[in-house]
PDB file of C-alpha atoms in Angstrom:
ATOM      1  CA  ASP W1469     100.978  98.370 108.478  1.00  0.00           C
ATOM      2  CA  ALA W1470     100.619  97.230 104.473  1.00  0.00           C
ATOM      3  CA  GLY W1471      98.973  99.887 102.545  1.00  0.00           C
ATOM      4  CA  VAL W1472      96.438  98.546  99.447  1.00  0.00           C
ATOM      5  CA  THR W1473      98.150  96.721  96.818  1.00  0.00           C
ATOM      6  CA  GLN W1474      97.713  95.970  92.961  1.00  0.00           C
ATOM      7  CA  SER W1475      98.867  93.795  91.157  1.00  0.00           C
ATOM      8  CA  PRO W1476      99.902  93.064  88.885  1.00  0.00           C
ATOM      9  CA  THR W1477     101.665  96.859  88.395  1.00  0.00           C
ATOM     10  CA  HIS W1478     102.146  97.197  84.036  1.00  0.00           C
ATOM     11  CA  LEU W1479     100.126  95.108  81.446  1.00  0.00           C
ATOM     12  CA  ILE W1480      99.933  94.851  77.966  1.00  0.00           C
ATOM     13  CA  LYS W1481      97.214  93.156  75.822  1.00  0.00           C
ATOM     14  CA  THR W1482      95.333  93.299  72.796  1.00  0.00           C
ATOM     15  CA  ARG W1483      92.306  93.764  71.327  1.00  0.00           C
ATOM     16  CA  GLY W1484      89.492  91.303  72.269  1.00  0.00           C
ATOM     17  CA  GLN W1485      91.732  89.908  75.114  1.00  0.00           C
ATOM     18  CA  GLN W1486      90.571  89.031  78.744  1.00  0.00           C
ATOM     19  CA  VAL W1487      92.068  90.921  81.828  1.00  0.00           C
ATOM     20  CA  THR W1488      91.813  90.437  85.679  1.00  0.00           C
ATOM     21  CA  LEU W1489      93.284  92.911  87.900  1.00  0.00           C
ATOM     22  CA  ARG W1490      94.403  91.860  91.495  1.00  0.00           C
ATOM     23  CA  CYS W1491      94.087  94.139  94.796  1.00  0.00           C
ATOM     24  CA  SER W1492      94.398  93.976  98.151  1.00  0.00           C
ATOM     25  CA  PRO W1493      93.001  95.906 101.185  1.00  0.00           C
ATOM     26  CA  LYS W1494      94.500  97.437 104.027  1.00  0.00           C
ATOM     27  CA  SER W1495      94.556  95.200 107.177  1.00  0.00           C
ATOM     28  CA  GLY W1496      91.268  95.657 108.657  1.00  0.00           C
ATOM     29  CA  HIS W1497      89.142  97.217 105.409  1.00  0.00           C
ATOM     30  CA  ASP W1498      85.279  94.859 104.475  1.00  0.00           C
ATOM     31  CA  THR W1499      85.235  97.481 101.239  1.00  0.00           C
ATOM     32  CA  VAL W1500      86.483  97.140  97.829  1.00  0.00           C
ATOM     33  CA  SER W1501      86.593  99.747  95.314  1.00  0.00           C
ATOM     34  CA  TRP W1502      87.433  99.728  91.666  1.00  0.00           C
ATOM     35  CA  TYR W1503      87.941 102.764  90.043  1.00  0.00           C
ATOM     36  CA  GLN W1504      89.471 103.848  86.120  1.00  0.00           C
ATOM     37  CA  GLN W1505      91.393 106.815  85.766  1.00  0.00           C
ATOM     38  CA  ALA W1506      92.368 108.010  81.513  1.00  0.00           C
ATOM     39  CA  LEU W1507      95.135 110.105  80.863  1.00  0.00           C
ATOM     40  CA  GLY W1508      94.660 113.392  82.267  1.00  0.00           C
ATOM     41  CA  GLN W1509      91.413 112.523  83.723  1.00  0.00           C
ATOM     42  CA  GLY W1510      89.633 112.374  87.376  1.00  0.00           C
ATOM     43  CA  PRO W1511      89.060 108.689  88.524  1.00  0.00           C
ATOM     44  CA  GLN W1512      85.793 106.562  87.529  1.00  0.00           C
ATOM     45  CA  PHE W1513      84.524 105.038  89.818  1.00  0.00           C
ATOM     46  CA  ILE W1514      83.397 101.455  88.177  1.00  0.00           C
ATOM     47  CA  PHE W1515      81.721  99.449  91.096  1.00  0.00           C
ATOM     48  CA  GLN W1516      81.907  98.912  95.087  1.00  0.00           C
ATOM     49  CA  TYR W1517      82.334  95.777  96.942  1.00  0.00           C
ATOM     50  CA  TYR W1518      81.277  94.723 100.767  1.00  0.00           C
ATOM     51  CA  GLU W1519      80.684  91.618 102.207  1.00  0.00           C
ATOM     52  CA  GLU W1520      81.758  89.660  98.676  1.00  0.00           C
ATOM     53  CA  GLU W1521      78.429  91.693  96.972  1.00  0.00           C
ATOM     54  CA  GLU W1522      78.307  94.541  94.790  1.00  0.00           C
ATOM     55  CA  ARG W1523      77.068  97.175  96.341  1.00  0.00           C
ATOM     56  CA  GLN W1524      77.250 100.000  94.270  1.00  0.00           C
ATOM     57  CA  ARG W1525      77.583 100.139  90.136  1.00  0.00           C
ATOM     58  CA  GLY W1526      78.983 103.001  88.858  1.00  0.00           C
ATOM     59  CA  ASN W1527      78.202 104.345  84.539  1.00  0.00           C
ATOM     60  CA  PHE W1528      80.280 101.216  82.706  1.00  0.00           C
ATOM     61  CA  PRO W1529      79.418  98.083  80.902  1.00  0.00           C
ATOM     62  CA  ASP W1530      78.815  94.609  81.322  1.00  0.00           C
ATOM     63  CA  ARG W1531      82.239  93.688  80.274  1.00  0.00           C
ATOM     64  CA  PHE W1532      83.653  94.861  84.169  1.00  0.00           C
ATOM     65  CA  SER W1533      82.828  92.444  86.394  1.00  0.00           C
ATOM     66  CA  GLY W1534      84.238  91.908  89.399  1.00  0.00           C
ATOM     67  CA  HIS W1535      84.933  89.523  92.988  1.00  0.00           C
ATOM     68  CA  GLN W1536      85.355  89.605  96.603  1.00  0.00           C
ATOM     69  CA  PHE W1537      86.959  87.337  98.575  1.00  0.00           C
ATOM     70  CA  PRO W1538      86.550  85.794 101.875  1.00  0.00           C
ATOM     71  CA  ASN W1539      89.307  87.829 103.029  1.00  0.00           C
ATOM     72  CA  TYR W1540      88.396  91.075 101.353  1.00  0.00           C
ATOM     73  CA  SER W1541      90.682  90.818  98.654  1.00  0.00           C
ATOM     74  CA  SER W1542      89.347  91.512  95.249  1.00  0.00           C
ATOM     75  CA  GLU W1543      90.066  91.039  90.923  1.00  0.00           C
ATOM     76  CA  LEU W1544      88.244  93.048  88.637  1.00  0.00           C
ATOM     77  CA  ASN W1545      87.681  91.920  85.361  1.00  0.00           C
ATOM     78  CA  VAL W1546      87.054  93.456  81.773  1.00  0.00           C
ATOM     79  CA  ASN W1547      86.146  91.367  78.514  1.00  0.00           C
ATOM     80  CA  ALA W1548      86.538  91.997  75.067  1.00  0.00           C
ATOM     81  CA  LEU W1549      89.437  94.643  75.399  1.00  0.00           C
ATOM     82  CA  TRP W1550      89.355  97.612  73.154  1.00  0.00           C
ATOM     83  CA  LEU W1551      91.331 100.846  72.869  1.00  0.00           C
ATOM     84  CA  GLY W1552      89.855 103.348  75.207  1.00  0.00           C
ATOM     85  CA  ASP W1553      89.771 100.318  78.377  1.00  0.00           C
ATOM     86  CA  SER W1554      93.601 101.471  78.623  1.00  0.00           C
ATOM     87  CA  ALA W1555      93.645 103.529  81.269  1.00  0.00           C
ATOM     88  CA  LEU W1556      95.483 103.449  84.942  1.00  0.00           C
ATOM     89  CA  TYR W1557      92.959 100.985  87.375  1.00  0.00           C
ATOM     90  CA  LEU W1558      92.509 102.236  91.161  1.00  0.00           C
ATOM     91  CA  CYS W1559      91.759 100.004  94.095  1.00  0.00           C
ATOM     92  CA  ALA W1560      90.218 101.464  96.909  1.00  0.00           C
ATOM     93  CA  SER W1561      89.669 100.543 100.759  1.00  0.00           C
ATOM     94  CA  SER W1562      87.995 101.384 103.262  1.00  0.00           C
ATOM     95  CA  PHE W1563      86.715 100.450 106.728  1.00  0.00           C
ATOM     96  CA  ASP W1564      85.644 103.688 107.895  1.00  0.00           C
ATOM     97  CA  PRO W1565      82.764 105.052 106.373  1.00  0.00           C
ATOM     98  CA  ASP W1566      84.461 107.541 104.458  1.00  0.00           C
ATOM     99  CA  THR W1567      87.852 107.046 104.434  1.00  0.00           C
ATOM    100  CA  GLN W1568      89.647 105.518 101.318  1.00  0.00           C
ATOM    101  CA  TYR W1569      93.075 104.671 100.573  1.00  0.00           C
ATOM    102  CA  PHE W1570      94.082 103.867  97.307  1.00  0.00           C
ATOM    103  CA  GLY W1571      96.190 101.607  96.046  1.00  0.00           C
ATOM    104  CA  PRO W1572      99.266 101.967  92.938  1.00  0.00           C
ATOM    105  CA  GLY W1573      97.107 100.978  90.928  1.00  0.00           C
ATOM    106  CA  THR W1574      97.534  99.257  87.089  1.00  0.00           C
ATOM    107  CA  ARG W1575      98.318 100.811  83.975  1.00  0.00           C
ATOM    108  CA  LEU W1576      96.994  98.450  81.486  1.00  0.00           C
ATOM    109  CA  THR W1577      97.748  98.753  77.609  1.00  0.00           C
ATOM    110  CA  VAL W1578      95.233  98.029  75.187  1.00  0.00           C
ATOM    111  CA  LEU W1579      96.953  97.651  71.966  1.00  0.00           C
TER     112      LEU W1579
ATOM    113  CA  GLN N 929      77.206 114.159  83.615  1.00  0.00           C
ATOM    114  CA  GLN N 930      80.492 116.459  85.366  1.00  0.00           C
ATOM    115  CA  GLN N 931      79.144 116.260  88.670  1.00  0.00           C
ATOM    116  CA  VAL N 932      81.664 117.851  90.471  1.00  0.00           C
ATOM    117  CA  LYS N 933      83.444 121.191  88.319  1.00  0.00           C
ATOM    118  CA  GLN N 934      87.260 122.028  88.838  1.00  0.00           C
ATOM    119  CA  SER N 935      89.694 124.803  87.895  1.00  0.00           C
ATOM    120  CA  PRO N 936      92.386 125.362  86.962  1.00  0.00           C
ATOM    121  CA  GLN N 937      93.164 123.429  85.352  1.00  0.00           C
ATOM    122  CA  SER N 938      97.172 123.767  85.539  1.00  0.00           C
ATOM    123  CA  LEU N 939      99.175 126.248  88.393  1.00  0.00           C
ATOM    124  CA  ILE N 940     101.955 127.702  88.836  1.00  0.00           C
ATOM    125  CA  VAL N 941     102.940 129.154  92.500  1.00  0.00           C
ATOM    126  CA  GLN N 942     106.447 130.476  93.657  1.00  0.00           C
ATOM    127  CA  LYS N 943     108.111 128.496  96.881  1.00  0.00           C
ATOM    128  CA  GLY N 944     106.845 130.372  99.690  1.00  0.00           C
ATOM    129  CA  GLY N 945     103.008 131.154  97.538  1.00  0.00           C
ATOM    130  CA  ILE N 946      99.654 130.560  98.968  1.00  0.00           C
ATOM    131  CA  SER N 947      97.464 127.789  96.345  1.00  0.00           C
ATOM    132  CA  ILE N 948      94.540 128.356  95.542  1.00  0.00           C
ATOM    133  CA  ILE N 949      91.998 125.329  94.191  1.00  0.00           C
ATOM    134  CA  ASN N 950      88.339 125.480  93.525  1.00  0.00           C
ATOM    135  CA  CYS N 951      85.569 122.870  93.478  1.00  0.00           C
ATOM    136  CA  ALA N 952      81.688 122.892  92.272  1.00  0.00           C
ATOM    137  CA  TYR N 953      79.883 121.131  92.649  1.00  0.00           C
ATOM    138  CA  GLU N 954      75.990 119.988  91.828  1.00  0.00           C
ATOM    139  CA  ASN N 955      74.557 116.766  93.424  1.00  0.00           C
ATOM    140  CA  THR N 956      73.056 118.742  97.123  1.00  0.00           C
ATOM    141  CA  ALA N 957      73.082 115.382  98.355  1.00  0.00           C
ATOM    142  CA  PHE N 958      76.945 115.457  99.125  1.00  0.00           C
ATOM    143  CA  ASP N 959      77.608 115.293 102.008  1.00  0.00           C
ATOM    144  CA  TYR N 960      82.233 114.366 102.315  1.00  0.00           C
ATOM    145  CA  PHE N 961      84.258 116.488 100.345  1.00  0.00           C
ATOM    146  CA  PRO N 962      87.965 114.905 100.092  1.00  0.00           C
ATOM    147  CA  TRP N 963      91.275 115.812  98.172  1.00  0.00           C
ATOM    148  CA  TYR N 964      93.781 113.607  96.812  1.00  0.00           C
ATOM    149  CA  GLN N 965      97.228 114.359  95.746  1.00  0.00           C
ATOM    150  CA  GLN N 966      98.513 112.566  93.476  1.00  0.00           C
ATOM    151  CA  PHE N 967     102.182 112.301  92.399  1.00  0.00           C
ATOM    152  CA  PRO N 968     103.327 110.447  89.029  1.00  0.00           C
ATOM    153  CA  GLY N 969     102.431 107.001  88.322  1.00  0.00           C
ATOM    154  CA  LYS N 970     100.991 106.404  92.043  1.00  0.00           C
ATOM    155  CA  GLY N 971      98.040 106.325  93.059  1.00  0.00           C
ATOM    156  CA  PRO N 972      95.846 109.200  94.949  1.00  0.00           C
ATOM    157  CA  ALA N 973      96.391 109.970  98.450  1.00  0.00           C
ATOM    158  CA  LEU N 974      93.775 111.465 100.480  1.00  0.00           C
ATOM    159  CA  LEU N 975      95.416 114.767 102.128  1.00  0.00           C
ATOM    160  CA  ILE N 976      92.731 116.741 103.530  1.00  0.00           C
ATOM    161  CA  ALA N 977      88.176 116.076 104.472  1.00  0.00           C
ATOM    162  CA  ILE N 978      85.318 117.779 105.412  1.00  0.00           C
ATOM    163  CA  ARG N 979      81.663 117.715 105.417  1.00  0.00           C
ATOM    164  CA  PRO N 980      79.593 119.878 105.524  1.00  0.00           C
ATOM    165  CA  ASP N 981      78.436 120.720 108.962  1.00  0.00           C
ATOM    166  CA  VAL N 982      81.554 122.933 108.969  1.00  0.00           C
ATOM    167  CA  SER N 983      82.965 126.091 107.136  1.00  0.00           C
ATOM    168  CA  GLU N 984      87.147 125.505 107.144  1.00  0.00           C
ATOM    169  CA  LYS N 985      89.004 122.678 108.324  1.00  0.00           C
ATOM    170  CA  LYS N 986      92.801 123.010 108.389  1.00  0.00           C
ATOM    171  CA  GLU N 987      95.302 120.320 108.284  1.00  0.00           C
ATOM    172  CA  GLY N 988      98.830 121.626 108.829  1.00  0.00           C
ATOM    173  CA  ARG N 989      99.962 124.415 105.936  1.00  0.00           C
ATOM    174  CA  PHE N 990      96.624 122.858 104.312  1.00  0.00           C
ATOM    175  CA  THR N 991      92.757 124.374 104.474  1.00  0.00           C
ATOM    176  CA  ILE N 992      89.706 123.434 103.497  1.00  0.00           C
ATOM    177  CA  SER N 993      87.387 126.096 102.358  1.00  0.00           C
ATOM    178  CA  PHE N 994      83.398 125.078 102.838  1.00  0.00           C
ATOM    179  CA  ASN N 995      80.431 127.475 100.877  1.00  0.00           C
ATOM    180  CA  LYS N 996      77.209 124.444 101.391  1.00  0.00           C
ATOM    181  CA  SER N 997      74.498 127.524  99.932  1.00  0.00           C
ATOM    182  CA  ALA N 998      77.154 128.351  96.639  1.00  0.00           C
ATOM    183  CA  LYS N 999      77.762 124.841  96.570  1.00  0.00           C
ATOM    184  CA  GLN N1000      81.737 124.943  96.538  1.00  0.00           C
ATOM    185  CA  PHE N1001      85.226 124.407  98.303  1.00  0.00           C
ATOM    186  CA  SER N1002      87.996 125.065  98.007  1.00  0.00           C
ATOM    187  CA  LEU N1003      91.878 123.799  98.578  1.00  0.00           C
ATOM    188  CA  HIS N1004      94.320 126.475  99.997  1.00  0.00           C
ATOM    189  CA  ILE N1005      97.836 125.446 100.507  1.00  0.00           C
ATOM    190  CA  MET N1006      99.842 128.087 102.113  1.00  0.00           C
ATOM    191  CA  ASP N1007     103.732 127.642 102.637  1.00  0.00           C
ATOM    192  CA  SER N1008     103.736 125.631  98.947  1.00  0.00           C
ATOM    193  CA  GLN N1009     107.296 124.007  98.667  1.00  0.00           C
ATOM    194  CA  PRO N1010     108.743 122.444  95.388  1.00  0.00           C
ATOM    195  CA  GLY N1011     107.315 118.642  96.961  1.00  0.00           C
ATOM    196  CA  ASP N1012     103.935 120.081  96.429  1.00  0.00           C
ATOM    197  CA  SER N1013     104.222 120.123  93.643  1.00  0.00           C
ATOM    198  CA  ALA N1014     101.555 117.236  92.562  1.00  0.00           C
ATOM    199  CA  THR N1015      98.465 117.077  90.331  1.00  0.00           C
ATOM    200  CA  TYR N1016      94.938 117.577  93.194  1.00  0.00           C
ATOM    201  CA  PHE N1017      91.619 116.345  92.630  1.00  0.00           C
ATOM    202  CA  CYS N1018      88.417 116.987  94.802  1.00  0.00           C
ATOM    203  CA  ALA N1019      85.918 114.684  95.750  1.00  0.00           C
ATOM    204  CA  ALA N1020      82.514 114.122  96.946  1.00  0.00           C
ATOM    205  CA  SER N1021      80.387 111.807  98.530  1.00  0.00           C
ATOM    206  CA  THR N1022      77.570 111.030  99.867  1.00  0.00           C
ATOM    207  CA  LEU N1023      78.326 108.669 103.082  1.00  0.00           C
ATOM    208  CA  PRO N1024      78.401 106.070 103.708  1.00  0.00           C
ATOM    209  CA  ALA N1025      81.574 104.942 101.547  1.00  0.00           C
ATOM    210  CA  SER N1026      79.686 105.724  98.729  1.00  0.00           C
ATOM    211  CA  LYS N1027      81.460 105.975  95.316  1.00  0.00           C
ATOM    212  CA  LEU N1028      83.720 109.196  94.724  1.00  0.00           C
ATOM    213  CA  THR N1029      83.110 111.724  91.928  1.00  0.00           C
ATOM    214  CA  PHE N1030      85.955 112.977  91.167  1.00  0.00           C
ATOM    215  CA  GLY N1031      87.114 116.493  89.548  1.00  0.00           C
ATOM    216  CA  THR N1032      89.174 116.959  87.107  1.00  0.00           C
ATOM    217  CA  GLY N1033      92.870 117.303  88.355  1.00  0.00           C
ATOM    218  CA  THR N1034      94.859 120.409  89.012  1.00  0.00           C
ATOM    219  CA  ARG N1035      98.133 120.322  88.016  1.00  0.00           C
ATOM    220  CA  LEU N1036     100.458 122.286  90.659  1.00  0.00           C
ATOM    221  CA  GLN N1037     103.816 123.520  89.928  1.00  0.00           C
ATOM    222  CA  VAL N1038     105.603 125.060  92.628  1.00  0.00           C
ATOM    223  CA  THR N1039     108.807 126.896  91.253  1.00  0.00           C
ATOM    224  CA  LEU N1040     111.724 127.949  93.272  1.00  0.00           C
TER     225      LEU N1040
END
């Protein structure tokens, strides 16, 4: 049973560019959450998708947007990248009301 | 506003010893408290979790102690092993499946 998968593994962008990160949830999971983890910090909640709708959002600007597809996979889009967006972006999926399972993350570097 | 405070920032324990990591929260609406283990270059992996209707939960060498009145909870790792060397994060959320608020992490090193 495959766990949560994310692509790409690593990504390098320059300031002002746009990026799209992808996540496939664990089999049977219908809820996807995205987190940003800066180096040496705990993950910070960006938003959560359920039934293709954004259900919750953290304290992130509108430059961060997302989408969930009918097969429950999800994308995270970040526009107008700046240096501070460099981080590990984590996707977590869930079906139970509590347990969230994380993927390996996408390491984004903005130059 | 940091809603979950975690200490210590780093911890060195000898093999076979007990590792203890503490967390304190502010939001009394939190009702789910998981601990995650993260190895370098990997995503966080769920280790153990507790809900506030119990004061302690044990799974193998890992135990969560929960003090609702003090708004504190802790992770105890018994018989610590070098393979336990990782960063540990406490977290909190409201059910169901709400956003997780993480602590700042504790880097644990278990020496031989």
